[in-house]
Amino acid sequence: MEATNYIAVNKETWNNKVPVHIDSNFYDMESFLNGKNTLPDIDLELLGDIKNKSILHLQCHFGQDSLSLARLGAKVTGVDLSDKAIEKAKELNEQLQLNATFICCDVYETLEHIKEKFDIVYTSYGTIGWLPDLEKWAKVISEALKPNGKFVFVEFHPVLWMFDDDFKEIKYHYHNEKPILEEYTGTYANKEAAITTNYIGWNHSLSEVFKALSNNGLQMEHFQEYNYSNYNCFNETIEFKSGKFRIKHLENKIPMMYSLVSKKL
Ligand SMILES: C[S@@+](CC[C@H](N)C(=O)[O-])C[C@H]1O[C@@H](n2cnc3c(N)ncnc32)[C@H](O)[C@@H]1O
């Protein structure tokens, strides 16, 4: 595995995960099809009133969150690298008779596929770890936004990605030292699933995120860290309140997510 080949490696990984995720309790397709909004409260609050707003949703996976935004009246364009994910997102859009648009491409190529500028760019939970260069990412976000448009970002905290899978020891750098090339069995949505995938990722410190956004004309208006996760997607977790998860033996000692809103100047 070569880090330079990360697009092909990660595309195959995500394509293999899609059918497993569609069948998982984690993504609970039945509730979604019956009208459940999949967006966490933190995200909904930061997005604000999205009725009739245009939203570019980066790394949208197979579209549950994008279509939840569409159900709330937004005009949504979802982007993802995985053709299997985009195929499913388009199918769900038809099935639910919504009006979202989906594009299959690398985040860095988004601008080649869109003509309009957006009121909001949104991306969340497990996104930038797949991207080597945050300056390029922030440039895409900035150029896709209308003046005064807002970028809404909710992500797992980089401190989490320093640990081994069971949160027993520090295994990786906090800062972006080098690509991480690994093999993983199961997926966060079904840890018992009989799939083994290769992936290539990067750890991005908070300062790297802040610098990339600010260098690309995105002024921070909100930033918050949380000592829990909205999702039960890690090992060794405990649900200490309904819908809120921590690593059992680490309790509330580490940050697990952060949220950020920036305005395009
Ligand atoms: C963890 S998921 C996003 C989480 C999403 N909030 C969800 O759970 O539905 C990460 C997504 O990023 C996509 N992805 C990875 N690398 C990408 C790239 N270079 N360009 C666009 N999408 C990418 C994957 O295909 C996957 O669907």
mmCIF file of N, CA and C and ligand atoms in Angstrom, residues 6-7 10 14 27 57 59-62 65 79-82 85 105-107 124-127 130-131 188, ligand 1:
data_model
loop_
_atom_site.group_PDB
_atom_site.id
_atom_site.type_symbol
_atom_site.label_atom_id
_atom_site.label_comp_id
_atom_site.label_asym_id
_atom_site.label_seq_id
_atom_site.Cartn_x
_atom_site.Cartn_y
_atom_site.Cartn_z
ATOM 1 N N TYR A 6 -3.891 6.796 -2.108
ATOM 2 C CA TYR A 6 -4.924 6.795 -1.069
ATOM 3 C C TYR A 6 -6.346 6.876 -1.626
ATOM 4 N N ILE A 7 -6.534 7.551 -2.746
ATOM 5 C CA ILE A 7 -7.898 7.691 -3.288
ATOM 6 C C ILE A 7 -8.451 6.311 -3.673
ATOM 7 N N ASN A 10 -8.919 4.069 -0.419
ATOM 8 C CA ASN A 10 -10.044 4.472 0.434
ATOM 9 C C ASN A 10 -11.393 4.323 -0.282
ATOM 10 N N TRP A 14 -14.480 2.241 1.289
ATOM 11 C CA TRP A 14 -15.816 2.795 1.524
ATOM 12 C C TRP A 14 -16.875 2.082 0.694
ATOM 13 N N TYR A 27 -27.001 2.439 11.447
ATOM 14 C CA TYR A 27 -27.637 3.369 10.501
ATOM 15 C C TYR A 27 -29.167 3.196 10.450
ATOM 16 N N HIS A 57 -23.101 19.402 1.105
ATOM 17 C CA HIS A 57 -22.766 18.455 2.172
ATOM 18 C C HIS A 57 -21.594 17.589 1.701
ATOM 19 N N GLN A 59 -18.646 14.774 1.874
ATOM 20 C CA GLN A 59 -18.440 13.416 2.431
ATOM 21 C C GLN A 59 -19.733 12.896 3.072
ATOM 22 N N CYS A 60 -20.761 12.848 2.235
ATOM 23 C CA CYS A 60 -22.131 12.591 2.710
ATOM 24 C C CYS A 60 -22.455 11.119 2.912
ATOM 25 N N HIS A 61 -21.508 10.227 2.637
ATOM 26 C CA HIS A 61 -21.716 8.772 2.741
ATOM 27 C C HIS A 61 -22.951 8.394 1.894
ATOM 28 N N PHE A 62 -23.871 7.548 2.377
ATOM 29 C CA PHE A 62 -24.967 7.143 1.476
ATOM 30 C C PHE A 62 -26.221 7.994 1.679
ATOM 31 N N ASP A 65 -27.892 11.787 6.215
ATOM 32 C CA ASP A 65 -27.886 13.156 6.759
ATOM 33 C C ASP A 65 -28.277 14.178 5.685
ATOM 34 N N VAL A 79 -21.805 15.254 -1.670
ATOM 35 C CA VAL A 79 -20.603 14.832 -2.408
ATOM 36 C C VAL A 79 -19.938 13.687 -1.652
ATOM 37 N N ASP A 80 -19.549 12.638 -2.380
ATOM 38 C CA ASP A 80 -18.796 11.562 -1.738
ATOM 39 C C ASP A 80 -17.956 10.826 -2.778
ATOM 40 N N LEU A 81 -16.849 10.298 -2.303
ATOM 41 C CA LEU A 81 -15.906 9.567 -3.162
ATOM 42 C C LEU A 81 -16.439 8.196 -3.596
ATOM 43 N N SER A 82 -17.278 7.590 -2.755
ATOM 44 C CA SER A 82 -17.715 6.213 -2.999
ATOM 45 C C SER A 82 -18.888 6.159 -3.982
ATOM 46 N N ALA A 85 -21.873 4.449 -2.427
ATOM 47 C CA ALA A 85 -22.602 5.308 -1.490
ATOM 48 C C ALA A 85 -23.507 6.280 -2.252
ATOM 49 N N CYS A 105 -17.405 12.255 -6.335
ATOM 50 C CA CYS A 105 -16.050 12.743 -6.660
ATOM 51 C C CYS A 105 -15.221 12.894 -5.391
ATOM 52 N N ASP A 106 -13.937 13.059 -5.584
ATOM 53 C CA ASP A 106 -13.021 13.408 -4.503
ATOM 54 C C ASP A 106 -13.386 14.825 -4.028
ATOM 55 N N VAL A 107 -13.382 15.051 -2.732
ATOM 56 C CA VAL A 107 -13.688 16.392 -2.182
ATOM 57 C C VAL A 107 -12.904 17.489 -2.918
ATOM 58 N N SER A 124 -19.432 16.391 8.538
ATOM 59 C CA SER A 124 -19.456 15.962 9.933
ATOM 60 C C SER A 124 -18.962 14.538 10.169
ATOM 61 N N TYR A 125 -18.381 14.335 11.345
ATOM 62 C CA TYR A 125 -18.092 13.019 11.949
ATOM 63 C C TYR A 125 -17.348 12.025 11.043
ATOM 64 N N GLY A 126 -16.025 12.112 11.086
ATOM 65 C CA GLY A 126 -15.224 11.121 10.353
ATOM 66 C C GLY A 126 -14.916 11.548 8.940
ATOM 67 N N THR A 127 -14.561 12.806 8.755
ATOM 68 C CA THR A 127 -14.361 13.317 7.392
ATOM 69 C C THR A 127 -12.899 13.691 7.094
ATOM 70 N N TRP A 130 -9.634 11.498 6.264
ATOM 71 C CA TRP A 130 -9.421 10.846 4.963
ATOM 72 C C TRP A 130 -8.687 11.749 3.985
ATOM 73 N N LEU A 131 -8.373 12.969 4.442
ATOM 74 C CA LEU A 131 -7.795 13.959 3.520
ATOM 75 C C LEU A 131 -6.376 14.352 3.955
ATOM 76 N N TYR A 188 -17.015 0.594 12.063
ATOM 77 C CA TYR A 188 -17.546 1.271 13.251
ATOM 78 C C TYR A 188 -19.054 1.042 13.398
HETATM 79 C C1 LIG B 1 -17.408 8.436 8.161
HETATM 80 S S1 LIG B 1 -18.162 8.797 6.634
HETATM 81 C C2 LIG B 1 -18.929 10.346 6.875
HETATM 82 C C3 LIG B 1 -19.840 10.255 7.986
HETATM 83 C C4 LIG B 1 -21.236 10.662 7.741
HETATM 84 N N1 LIG B 1 -21.495 11.726 8.665
HETATM 85 C C5 LIG B 1 -22.139 9.473 7.991
HETATM 86 O O1 LIG B 1 -21.919 8.715 8.940
HETATM 87 O O2 LIG B 1 -23.064 9.238 7.258
HETATM 88 C C6 LIG B 1 -16.811 9.292 5.625
HETATM 89 C C7 LIG B 1 -17.163 9.442 4.153
HETATM 90 O O3 LIG B 1 -16.071 10.126 3.517
HETATM 91 C C8 LIG B 1 -15.984 9.649 2.194
HETATM 92 N N2 LIG B 1 -14.652 9.992 1.668
HETATM 93 C C9 LIG B 1 -13.447 9.505 2.042
HETATM 94 N N3 LIG B 1 -12.466 10.111 1.351
HETATM 95 C C10 LIG B 1 -13.064 11.006 0.514
HETATM 96 C C11 LIG B 1 -12.581 11.921 -0.457
HETATM 97 N N4 LIG B 1 -11.282 12.046 -0.715
HETATM 98 N N5 LIG B 1 -13.485 12.671 -1.127
HETATM 99 C C12 LIG B 1 -14.829 12.544 -0.889
HETATM 100 N N6 LIG B 1 -15.337 11.687 0.029
HETATM 101 C C13 LIG B 1 -14.465 10.937 0.722
HETATM 102 C C14 LIG B 1 -16.243 8.159 2.312
HETATM 103 O O4 LIG B 1 -16.627 7.581 1.088
HETATM 104 C C15 LIG B 1 -17.343 8.127 3.391
HETATM 105 O O5 LIG B 1 -18.616 8.059 2.819
#
